[in-house]
XYZ file of C-alpha atoms in Angstrom:
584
model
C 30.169 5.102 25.353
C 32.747 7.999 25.407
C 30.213 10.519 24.402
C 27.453 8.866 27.110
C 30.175 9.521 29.816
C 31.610 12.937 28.977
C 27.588 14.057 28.724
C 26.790 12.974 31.813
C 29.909 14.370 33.587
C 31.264 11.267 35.130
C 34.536 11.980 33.181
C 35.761 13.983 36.272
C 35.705 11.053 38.672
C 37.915 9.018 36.696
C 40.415 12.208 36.225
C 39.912 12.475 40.133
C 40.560 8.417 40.584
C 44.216 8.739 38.686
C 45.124 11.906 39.874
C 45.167 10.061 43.632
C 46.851 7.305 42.359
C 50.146 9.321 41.209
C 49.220 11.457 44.264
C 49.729 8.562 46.334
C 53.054 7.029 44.861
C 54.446 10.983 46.028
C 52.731 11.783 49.738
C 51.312 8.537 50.772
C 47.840 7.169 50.447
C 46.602 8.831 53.906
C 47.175 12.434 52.212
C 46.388 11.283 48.631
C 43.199 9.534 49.943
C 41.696 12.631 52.195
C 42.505 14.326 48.587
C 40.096 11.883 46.618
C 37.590 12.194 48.930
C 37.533 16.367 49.436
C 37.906 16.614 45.402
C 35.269 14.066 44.751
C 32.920 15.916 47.234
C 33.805 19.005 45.261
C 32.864 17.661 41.885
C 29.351 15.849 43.376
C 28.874 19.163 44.323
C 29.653 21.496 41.549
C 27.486 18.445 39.075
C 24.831 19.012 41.529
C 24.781 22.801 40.912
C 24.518 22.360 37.557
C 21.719 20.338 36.776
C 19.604 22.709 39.162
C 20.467 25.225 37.695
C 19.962 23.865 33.841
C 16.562 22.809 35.228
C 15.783 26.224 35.710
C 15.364 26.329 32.020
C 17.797 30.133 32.703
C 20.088 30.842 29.932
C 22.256 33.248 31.698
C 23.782 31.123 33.833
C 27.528 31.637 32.923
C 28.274 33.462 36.163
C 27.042 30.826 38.401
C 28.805 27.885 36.333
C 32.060 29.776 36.155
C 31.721 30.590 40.411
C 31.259 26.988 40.988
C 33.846 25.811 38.719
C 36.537 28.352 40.541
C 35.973 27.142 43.533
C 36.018 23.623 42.984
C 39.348 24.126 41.275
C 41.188 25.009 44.892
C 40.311 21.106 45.201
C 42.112 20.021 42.329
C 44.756 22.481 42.704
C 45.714 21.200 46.595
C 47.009 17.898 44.303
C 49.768 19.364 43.003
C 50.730 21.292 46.174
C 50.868 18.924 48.082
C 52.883 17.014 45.489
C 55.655 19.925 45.624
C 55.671 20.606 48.862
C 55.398 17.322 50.972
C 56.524 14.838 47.722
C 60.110 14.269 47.867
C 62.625 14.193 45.500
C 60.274 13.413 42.803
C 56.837 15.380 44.140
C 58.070 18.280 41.757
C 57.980 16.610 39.299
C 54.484 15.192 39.450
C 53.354 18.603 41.205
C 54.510 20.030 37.493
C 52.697 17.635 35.829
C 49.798 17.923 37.919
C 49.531 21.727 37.128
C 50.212 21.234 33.317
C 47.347 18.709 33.415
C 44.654 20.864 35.336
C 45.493 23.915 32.764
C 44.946 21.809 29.997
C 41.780 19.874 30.986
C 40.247 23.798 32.083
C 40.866 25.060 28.878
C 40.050 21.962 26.938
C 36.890 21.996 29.126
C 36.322 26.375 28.223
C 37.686 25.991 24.860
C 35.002 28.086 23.361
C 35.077 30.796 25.802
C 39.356 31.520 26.749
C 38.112 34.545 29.334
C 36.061 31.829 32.101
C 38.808 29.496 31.634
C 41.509 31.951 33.306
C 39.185 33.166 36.069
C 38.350 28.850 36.545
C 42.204 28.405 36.257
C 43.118 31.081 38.723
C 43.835 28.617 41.298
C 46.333 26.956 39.429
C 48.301 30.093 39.087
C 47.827 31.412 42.685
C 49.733 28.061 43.429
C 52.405 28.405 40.574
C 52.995 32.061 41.783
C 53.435 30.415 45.310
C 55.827 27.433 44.203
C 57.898 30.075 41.711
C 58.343 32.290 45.417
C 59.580 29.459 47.146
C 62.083 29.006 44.298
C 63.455 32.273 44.718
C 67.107 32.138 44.414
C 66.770 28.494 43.318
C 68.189 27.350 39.679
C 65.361 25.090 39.294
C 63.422 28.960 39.701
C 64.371 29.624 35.954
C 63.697 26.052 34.878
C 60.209 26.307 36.111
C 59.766 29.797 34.442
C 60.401 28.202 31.175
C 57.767 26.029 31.769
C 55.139 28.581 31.605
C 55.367 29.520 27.806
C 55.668 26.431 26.387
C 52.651 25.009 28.798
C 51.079 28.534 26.989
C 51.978 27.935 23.927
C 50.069 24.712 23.863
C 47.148 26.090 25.130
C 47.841 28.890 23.122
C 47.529 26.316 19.790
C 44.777 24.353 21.351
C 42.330 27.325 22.123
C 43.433 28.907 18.027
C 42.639 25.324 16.807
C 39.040 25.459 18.801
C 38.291 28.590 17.618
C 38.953 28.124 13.785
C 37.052 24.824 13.843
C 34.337 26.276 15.704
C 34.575 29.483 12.874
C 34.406 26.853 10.511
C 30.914 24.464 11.779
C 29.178 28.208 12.035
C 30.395 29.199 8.915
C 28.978 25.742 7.678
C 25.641 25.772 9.268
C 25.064 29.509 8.048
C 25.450 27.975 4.365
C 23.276 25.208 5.667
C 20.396 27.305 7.105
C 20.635 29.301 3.627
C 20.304 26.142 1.632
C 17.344 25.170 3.543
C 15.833 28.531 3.377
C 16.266 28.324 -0.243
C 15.425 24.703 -0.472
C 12.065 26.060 1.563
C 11.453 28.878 -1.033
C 12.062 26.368 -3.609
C 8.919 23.926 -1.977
C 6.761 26.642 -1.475
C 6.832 27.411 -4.943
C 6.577 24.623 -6.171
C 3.363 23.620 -3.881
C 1.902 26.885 -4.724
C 2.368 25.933 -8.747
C 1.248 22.691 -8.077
C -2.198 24.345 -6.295
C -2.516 26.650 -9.338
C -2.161 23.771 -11.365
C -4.696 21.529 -9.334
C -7.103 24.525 -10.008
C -6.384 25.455 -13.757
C -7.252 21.940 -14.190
C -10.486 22.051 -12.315
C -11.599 24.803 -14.442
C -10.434 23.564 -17.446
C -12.307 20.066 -16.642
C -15.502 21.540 -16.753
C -14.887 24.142 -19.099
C -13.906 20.928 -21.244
C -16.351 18.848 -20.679
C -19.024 21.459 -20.816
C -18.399 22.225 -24.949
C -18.254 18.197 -25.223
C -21.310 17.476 -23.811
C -22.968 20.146 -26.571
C -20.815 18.131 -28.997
C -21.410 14.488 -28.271
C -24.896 15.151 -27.377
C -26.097 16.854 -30.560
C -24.193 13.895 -32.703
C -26.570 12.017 -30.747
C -29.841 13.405 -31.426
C -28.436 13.802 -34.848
C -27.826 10.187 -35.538
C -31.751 9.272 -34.699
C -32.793 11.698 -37.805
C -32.654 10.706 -41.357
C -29.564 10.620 -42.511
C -27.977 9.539 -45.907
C -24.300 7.287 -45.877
C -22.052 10.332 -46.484
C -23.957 12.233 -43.951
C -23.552 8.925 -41.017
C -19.792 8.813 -42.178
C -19.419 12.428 -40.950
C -21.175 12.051 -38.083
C -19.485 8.947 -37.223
C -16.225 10.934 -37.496
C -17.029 13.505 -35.081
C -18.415 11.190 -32.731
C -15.342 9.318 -32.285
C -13.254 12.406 -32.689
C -15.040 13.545 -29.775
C -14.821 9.994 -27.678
C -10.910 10.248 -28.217
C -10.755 13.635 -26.782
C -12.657 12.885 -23.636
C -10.367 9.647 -23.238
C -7.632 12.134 -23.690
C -9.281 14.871 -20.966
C -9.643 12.042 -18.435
C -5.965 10.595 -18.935
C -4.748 14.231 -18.364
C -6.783 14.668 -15.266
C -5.953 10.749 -13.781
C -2.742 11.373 -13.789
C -2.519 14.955 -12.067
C -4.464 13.477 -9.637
C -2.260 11.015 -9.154
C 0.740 12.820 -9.054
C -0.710 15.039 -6.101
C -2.107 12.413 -4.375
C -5.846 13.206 -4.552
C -6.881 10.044 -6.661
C -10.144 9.168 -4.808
C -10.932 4.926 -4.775
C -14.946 3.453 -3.714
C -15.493 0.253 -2.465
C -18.265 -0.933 -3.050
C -19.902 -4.899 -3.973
C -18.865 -5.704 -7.405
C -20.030 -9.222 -9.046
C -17.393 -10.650 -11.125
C -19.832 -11.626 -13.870
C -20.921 -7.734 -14.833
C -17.678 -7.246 -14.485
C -16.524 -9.124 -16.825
C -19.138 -8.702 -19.353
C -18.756 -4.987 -18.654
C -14.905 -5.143 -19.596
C -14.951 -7.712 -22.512
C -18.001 -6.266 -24.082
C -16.719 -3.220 -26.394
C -13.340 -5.389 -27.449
C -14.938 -8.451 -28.697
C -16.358 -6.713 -31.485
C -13.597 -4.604 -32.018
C -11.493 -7.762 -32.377
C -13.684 -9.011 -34.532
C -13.705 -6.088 -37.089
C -9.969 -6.339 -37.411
C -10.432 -10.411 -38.192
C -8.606 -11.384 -34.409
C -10.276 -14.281 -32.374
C -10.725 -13.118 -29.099
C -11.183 -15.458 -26.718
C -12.090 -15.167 -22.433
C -11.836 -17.510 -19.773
C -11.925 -18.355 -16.039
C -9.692 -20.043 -14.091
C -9.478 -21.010 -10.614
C -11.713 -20.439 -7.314
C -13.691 -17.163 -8.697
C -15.824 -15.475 -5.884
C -19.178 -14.037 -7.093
C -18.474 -10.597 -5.419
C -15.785 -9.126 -4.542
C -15.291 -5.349 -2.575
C -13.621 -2.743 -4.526
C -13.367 0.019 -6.798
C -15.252 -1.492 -10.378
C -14.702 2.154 -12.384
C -10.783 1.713 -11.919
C -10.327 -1.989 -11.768
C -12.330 -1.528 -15.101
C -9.862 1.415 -16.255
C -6.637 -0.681 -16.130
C -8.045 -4.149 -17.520
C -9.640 -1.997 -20.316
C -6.376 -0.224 -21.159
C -4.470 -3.601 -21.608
C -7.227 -5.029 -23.649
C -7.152 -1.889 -25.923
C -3.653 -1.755 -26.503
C -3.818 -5.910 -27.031
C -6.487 -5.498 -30.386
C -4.686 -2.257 -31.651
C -1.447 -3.659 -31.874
C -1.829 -6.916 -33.143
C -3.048 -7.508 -37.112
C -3.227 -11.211 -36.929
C -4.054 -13.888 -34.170
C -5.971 -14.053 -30.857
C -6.151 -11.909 -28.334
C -6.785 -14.254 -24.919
C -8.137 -12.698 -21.648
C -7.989 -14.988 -18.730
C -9.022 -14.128 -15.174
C -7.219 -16.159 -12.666
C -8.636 -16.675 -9.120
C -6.695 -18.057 -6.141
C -8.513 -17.996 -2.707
C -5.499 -16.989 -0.166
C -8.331 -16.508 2.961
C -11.630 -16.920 3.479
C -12.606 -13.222 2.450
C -9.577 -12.600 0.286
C -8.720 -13.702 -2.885
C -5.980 -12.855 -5.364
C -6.442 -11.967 -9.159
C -4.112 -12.371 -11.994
C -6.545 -10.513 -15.270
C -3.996 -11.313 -18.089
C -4.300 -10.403 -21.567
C -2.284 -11.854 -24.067
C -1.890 -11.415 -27.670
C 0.001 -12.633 -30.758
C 1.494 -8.870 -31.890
C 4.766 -7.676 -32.681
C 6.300 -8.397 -29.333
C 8.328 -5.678 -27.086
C 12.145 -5.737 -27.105
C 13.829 -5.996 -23.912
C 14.960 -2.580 -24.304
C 11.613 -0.944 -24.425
C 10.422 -2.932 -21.803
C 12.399 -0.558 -19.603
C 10.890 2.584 -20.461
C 7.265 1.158 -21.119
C 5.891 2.578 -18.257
C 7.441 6.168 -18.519
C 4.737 8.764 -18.977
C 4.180 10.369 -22.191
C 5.904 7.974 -24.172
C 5.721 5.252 -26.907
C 7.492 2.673 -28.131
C 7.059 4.060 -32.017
C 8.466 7.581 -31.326
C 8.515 8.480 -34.976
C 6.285 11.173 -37.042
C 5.347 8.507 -38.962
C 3.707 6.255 -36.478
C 0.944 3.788 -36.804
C -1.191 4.599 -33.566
C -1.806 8.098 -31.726
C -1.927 8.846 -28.060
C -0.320 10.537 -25.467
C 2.081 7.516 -23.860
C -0.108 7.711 -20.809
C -2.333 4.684 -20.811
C -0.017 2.313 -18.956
C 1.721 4.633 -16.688
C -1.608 5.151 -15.182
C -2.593 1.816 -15.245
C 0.616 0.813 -13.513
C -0.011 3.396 -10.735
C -3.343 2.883 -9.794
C -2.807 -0.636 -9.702
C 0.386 0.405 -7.283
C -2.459 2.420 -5.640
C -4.796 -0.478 -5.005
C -1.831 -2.934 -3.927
C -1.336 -4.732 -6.700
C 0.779 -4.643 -9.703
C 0.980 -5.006 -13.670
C 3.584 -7.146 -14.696
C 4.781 -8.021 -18.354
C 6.657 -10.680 -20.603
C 7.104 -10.745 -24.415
C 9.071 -12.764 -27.079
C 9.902 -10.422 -30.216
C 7.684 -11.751 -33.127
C 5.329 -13.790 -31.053
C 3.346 -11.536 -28.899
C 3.266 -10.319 -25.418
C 1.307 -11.029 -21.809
C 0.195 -7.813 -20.041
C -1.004 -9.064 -16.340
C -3.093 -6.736 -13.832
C -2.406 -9.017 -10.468
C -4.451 -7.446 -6.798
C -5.861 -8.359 -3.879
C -9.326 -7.906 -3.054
C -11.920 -8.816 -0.222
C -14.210 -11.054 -0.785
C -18.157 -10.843 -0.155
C -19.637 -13.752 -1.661
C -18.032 -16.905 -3.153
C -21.329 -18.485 -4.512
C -23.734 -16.695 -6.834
C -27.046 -15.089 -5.845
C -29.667 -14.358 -7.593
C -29.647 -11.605 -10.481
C -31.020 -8.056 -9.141
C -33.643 -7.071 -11.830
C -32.254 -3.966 -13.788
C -33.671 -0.916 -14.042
C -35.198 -0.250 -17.871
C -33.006 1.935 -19.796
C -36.077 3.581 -21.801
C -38.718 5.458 -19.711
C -41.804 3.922 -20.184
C -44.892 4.610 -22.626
C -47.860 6.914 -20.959
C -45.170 8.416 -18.350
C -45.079 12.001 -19.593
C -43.552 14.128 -17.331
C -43.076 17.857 -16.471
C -39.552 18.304 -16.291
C -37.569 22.012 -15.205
C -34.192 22.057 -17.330
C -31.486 24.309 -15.435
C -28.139 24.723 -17.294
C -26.138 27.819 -18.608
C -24.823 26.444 -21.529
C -27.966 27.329 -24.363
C -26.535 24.193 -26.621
C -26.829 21.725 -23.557
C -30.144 23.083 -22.907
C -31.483 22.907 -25.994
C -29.932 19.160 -26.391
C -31.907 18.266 -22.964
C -35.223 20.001 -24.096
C -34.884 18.333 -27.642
C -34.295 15.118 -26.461
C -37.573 14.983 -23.769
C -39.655 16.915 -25.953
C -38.663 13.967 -28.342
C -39.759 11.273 -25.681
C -43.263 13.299 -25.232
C -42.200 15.227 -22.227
C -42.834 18.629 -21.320
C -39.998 20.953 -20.465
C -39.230 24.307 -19.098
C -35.928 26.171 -18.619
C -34.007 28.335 -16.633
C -30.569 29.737 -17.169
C -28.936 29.200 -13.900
C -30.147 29.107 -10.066
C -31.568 32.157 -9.634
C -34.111 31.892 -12.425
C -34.996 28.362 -11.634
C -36.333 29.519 -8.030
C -38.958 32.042 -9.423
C -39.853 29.355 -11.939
C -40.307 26.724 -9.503
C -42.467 28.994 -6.907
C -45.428 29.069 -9.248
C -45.077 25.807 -11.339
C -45.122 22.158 -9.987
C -42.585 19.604 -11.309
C -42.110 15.930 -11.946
C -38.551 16.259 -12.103
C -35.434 19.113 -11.950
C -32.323 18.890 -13.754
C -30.107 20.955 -12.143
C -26.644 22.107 -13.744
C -23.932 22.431 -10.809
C -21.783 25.288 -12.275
C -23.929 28.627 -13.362
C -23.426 32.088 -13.540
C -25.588 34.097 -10.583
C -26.548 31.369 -8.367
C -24.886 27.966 -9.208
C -26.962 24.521 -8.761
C -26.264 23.162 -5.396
C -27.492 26.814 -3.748
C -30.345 26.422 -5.837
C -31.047 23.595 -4.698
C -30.365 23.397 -0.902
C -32.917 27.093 -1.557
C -35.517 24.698 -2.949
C -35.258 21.968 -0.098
C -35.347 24.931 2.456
C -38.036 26.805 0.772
C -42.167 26.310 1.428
C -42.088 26.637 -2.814
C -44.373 23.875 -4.674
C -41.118 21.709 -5.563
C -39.824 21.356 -2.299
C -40.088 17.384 -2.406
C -39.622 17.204 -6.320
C -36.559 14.603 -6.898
C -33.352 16.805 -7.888
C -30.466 14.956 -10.301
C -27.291 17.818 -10.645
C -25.033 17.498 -13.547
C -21.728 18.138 -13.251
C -18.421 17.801 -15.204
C -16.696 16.822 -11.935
C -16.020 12.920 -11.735
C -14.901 13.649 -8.336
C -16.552 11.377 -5.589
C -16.423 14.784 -3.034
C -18.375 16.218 -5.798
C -20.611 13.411 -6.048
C -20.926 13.937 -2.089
C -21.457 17.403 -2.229
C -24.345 17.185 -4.379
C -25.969 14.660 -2.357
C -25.814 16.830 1.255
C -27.110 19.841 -1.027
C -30.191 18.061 -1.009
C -29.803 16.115 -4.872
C -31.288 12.945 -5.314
C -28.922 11.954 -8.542
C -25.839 13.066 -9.718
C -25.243 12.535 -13.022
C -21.535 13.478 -15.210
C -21.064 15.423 -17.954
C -21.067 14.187 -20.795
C -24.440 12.984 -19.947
C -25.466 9.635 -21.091
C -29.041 9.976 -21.562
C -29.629 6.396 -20.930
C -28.652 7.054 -16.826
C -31.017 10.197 -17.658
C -34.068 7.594 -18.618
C -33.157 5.434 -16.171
C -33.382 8.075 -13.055
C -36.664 9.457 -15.102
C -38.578 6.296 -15.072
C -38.862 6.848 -11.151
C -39.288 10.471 -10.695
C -42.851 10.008 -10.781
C -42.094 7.675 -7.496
C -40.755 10.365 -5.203
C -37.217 11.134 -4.021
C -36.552 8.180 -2.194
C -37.304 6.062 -5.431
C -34.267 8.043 -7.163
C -32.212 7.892 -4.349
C -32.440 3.795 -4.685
C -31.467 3.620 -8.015
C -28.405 6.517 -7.493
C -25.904 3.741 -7.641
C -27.425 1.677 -10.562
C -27.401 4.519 -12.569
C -23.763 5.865 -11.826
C -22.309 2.188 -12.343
C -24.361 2.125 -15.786
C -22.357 5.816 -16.240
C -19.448 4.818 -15.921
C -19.513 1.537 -18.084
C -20.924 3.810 -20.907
């Protein structure tokens, strides 16, 4: 309230209001009123002046504030006269402490700036000079004189005082300003290493994934040849060698998208059933192997199909499930999905996974969910991995709105639960949508333009539809492709994204633009960009498919079988094939 009325000036009138009152108890409250009302006119005024002026947006307005202030102080100063002059045996006395009182309040007011606040206070010491005349020859002349240095002194102290305070806040927000300089240097640098990371990584993710798909896809053309058991034991090696460092690649890459922000979510229908099968599928075996029961269930109101992201929803139930069969040796491992219908398009989902392992001290349950840790710290410990599983699981279920919560009893096992919200977009089933075959079908030979950089990829491609009874030409990036595909007609183009000369989506927004025999021949791009702006980009380039690196040639057959039925016919299946991706 203080600081509302000393901004808005309304101080004065109060001053003005009190000042009449003790004027009154000296001269009367005739004189003491025509006072209050010529003062208060006076201060109206000079506020008025002000706030035009301010308006005016000028900053050089010193000169006018301190002219107006002068003048108004004649008004104030006529209090104390008349106090001396006409106030009796006491008026000195309040004339005295009238005068004190106006030379403190102007340089109380002009603390900051000591040189205005004599030229506003001149007034007061026109009428001192007058009063210490009139003494002349008095005693009470010398009385009065020794007034004047100690009333100095204390504005003497009061103006040092204002001026080593006010050293001091400059001083202060001069070390501020350089902390936040330095605090602005230190963001800057640290956005700029976070951008350099952001694109190291995007190189290194195809550079990656490029070698992997030569890797992965040879052991797969390799294990359809003869092969004797020592032979499928070495294969087998570098085939899951090579599965383990993509799930390593994509943890890496999940997480720094995470951290800056850029983790990209679809929403799209998703039937609970395919999901389910799609997530319990690879563990029930594996559970098996190691001599666990694994058992899965439903509970509660399940929808048929719900809205979301399947690929991530998939990443975090998968995670829990993996971590449930490698760490226990003996037991079950129990999966239930829980359903509970909280409006008529939403539902919430509890997907718990319990098991009967070792259990998790309450200790470690604190720093589960660090990244780039595990519970079994040691060189000597049982299971590999980078630690990063669960913190990622944990944030993108933060990301979706839900949560992963966790209990466990030491020696008897623990429950991992993934619990989110989702919309519902069907509660009953419908019928099945027939799928796609997987293998391209006899008699449908096709002429089919490889484009990719890599020779090893290429060669893996050509192999494998020369294999199926296809025939196959190549080109070594964009450029090349172009000249091939002005003379020769094609059933279908593979088209690598990222190539030397001309890369794949030029090539093929060229193609679409181009009067060249292929103009309408169905595109698919690989790429080893899971990105969904990728995914976009290829599409507006003029792509039919987009397929990821490393490719699974079963999405391959599946976007072959309908090349032979135009571009529209792989454009229908796009989504088919990316969900079968992804489950792969």
């Amino acid at each position: 309230m203080l600081q509302s009325i000393l901004e808005t000036g309304n101080l004065r009138y109060w001053i003005i209001a009190s000042w009449a009152l003790a004027l009154a108890t000296a001269v009367g409250p005739v004189l003491a009123l025509a006072w209050f009302l010529i003062t208060m006119t006076a201060g109206w005024t000079r506020g008025r002046v002000e706030k035009k002026v301010a308006a005016t947006g000028r900053r050089d307005y010193s000169a006018t504030f301190t002219t107006v202030a002068f003048l108004t102080t004649f008004a104030w100063s006529l209090a104390p006269g008349l106090a001396w002059f006409m106030g009796g045996t006491h008026g000195p006395a309040l004339g005295v402490a009238l005068l004190c009182a106006g030379y403190v309040m102007v340089f109380t007011q002009m603390r900051t700036a000591p040189r205005q606040a004599l030229v506003i206070s001149a007034p007061y010491s026109l009428l001192t000079l007058g009063i210490l005349v009139s003494l002349w020859g008095d005693p009470g002349f010398l009385t009065l004189l020794a007034v004047l240095p100690v009333l100095g002194s204390a504005i003497l102290v009061l103006v040092i005082i204002t001026m080593m305070k006010e050293r001091k806040i400059e001083a202060f927000q001069e070390h501020q300003a350089h902390l936040i300089g330095e605090l602005e240097t230190a963001r800057d640098k640290a956005d700029a290493a976070s951008e350099a990371k952001s694109n190291f990584l995007g190189v290194i993710s195809h550079e990656l994934r490029t070698p992997m798909n030569g890797v992965l896809g040879a052991a797969q053309l390799m294990g359809a040849t003869r092969l004797d058991q020592t032979q499928k034991e070495y294969l087998s090696i570098i085939r899951n060698s090579g599965d383990n460092l993509l799930s390593l690649l994509n943890d890496i890459l999940d997480m720094t998208k995470i951290e800056a922000g850029k983790m990209t979510f679809e929403v799209v229908d998703v039937s609970l059933q395919d999901l389910h099968e799609r997530v319990t599928g690879p563990f029930t075996a594996q559970a098996q192997a190691k001599g666990l029961t694994f058992v899965s269930e439903f509970t509660g109101e399940t929808p048929a199909v719900v809205r979301g992201d399947p690929l991530r929803v998939c990443q975090v139930i998968q995670n829990l499930l993996s971590n449930a069969v490698k760490f226990t040796d003996a037991g079950e491992v129990r999966y239930t999905v829980h359903s509970q219908r909280i409006a008529h398009d939403r539902a919430r989902f509890r997907f718990a996974v319990k098991d009967s392992g070792p259990g998790i001290s309450p200790e470690d349950l604190g720093r589960l969910f660090q990244p780039f840790t595990q519970l079994d710290g040691s060189s000597t410990r049982r299971f590999g991995g980078t630690g990063l599983g669960l913190t990622i699981c944990r944030r993108l279920a933060n990301i979706m709105g839900g949560d992963i919560e966790v209990t466990s009893d030491v020696g008897h096992g623990s429950t991992f639960a993934f619990v989110v919200e989702a919309e519902v977009a069907q509660w009953s089933k419908s019928e099945a949508v027939e799928a796609i075959g997987a293998e391209v079908e006899d008699g449908q030979s096709l002429k089919v333009l490889v484009v990719e950089d890599h020779p090893v990829n290429r060669m893996i491609l050509e192999a494998w539809m020369t294999s199926a009874g296809h025939l196959t030409a190549s080109a070594e990036n964009g450029a090349v492709a172009l000249d091939v595909a002005s003379t020769d007609r094609f059933d279908l183009i593979v088209m690598d994204v990222n190539m030397p000369v001309m890369d794949g989506l030029t090539a093929t927004r060229a193609l679409r633009g181009g009067d060249s025999p292929n103009r309408d021949t169905p595109v698919v791009v690989l790429s080893a960009s899971a990105r969904t702006e990728d995914h976009e980009a290829g599409m507006s380039a003029g792509a039919d498919a987009y397929l990821n690196k490393p490719i699974d040639f079963k999405a391959l057959a599946g976007v072959m079988a309908k090349a032979r039925d135009g571009r529209e016919a792989v454009r229908d299946i796009q989504s088919f094939v990316l969900g079968e991706a992804a489950a792969a």
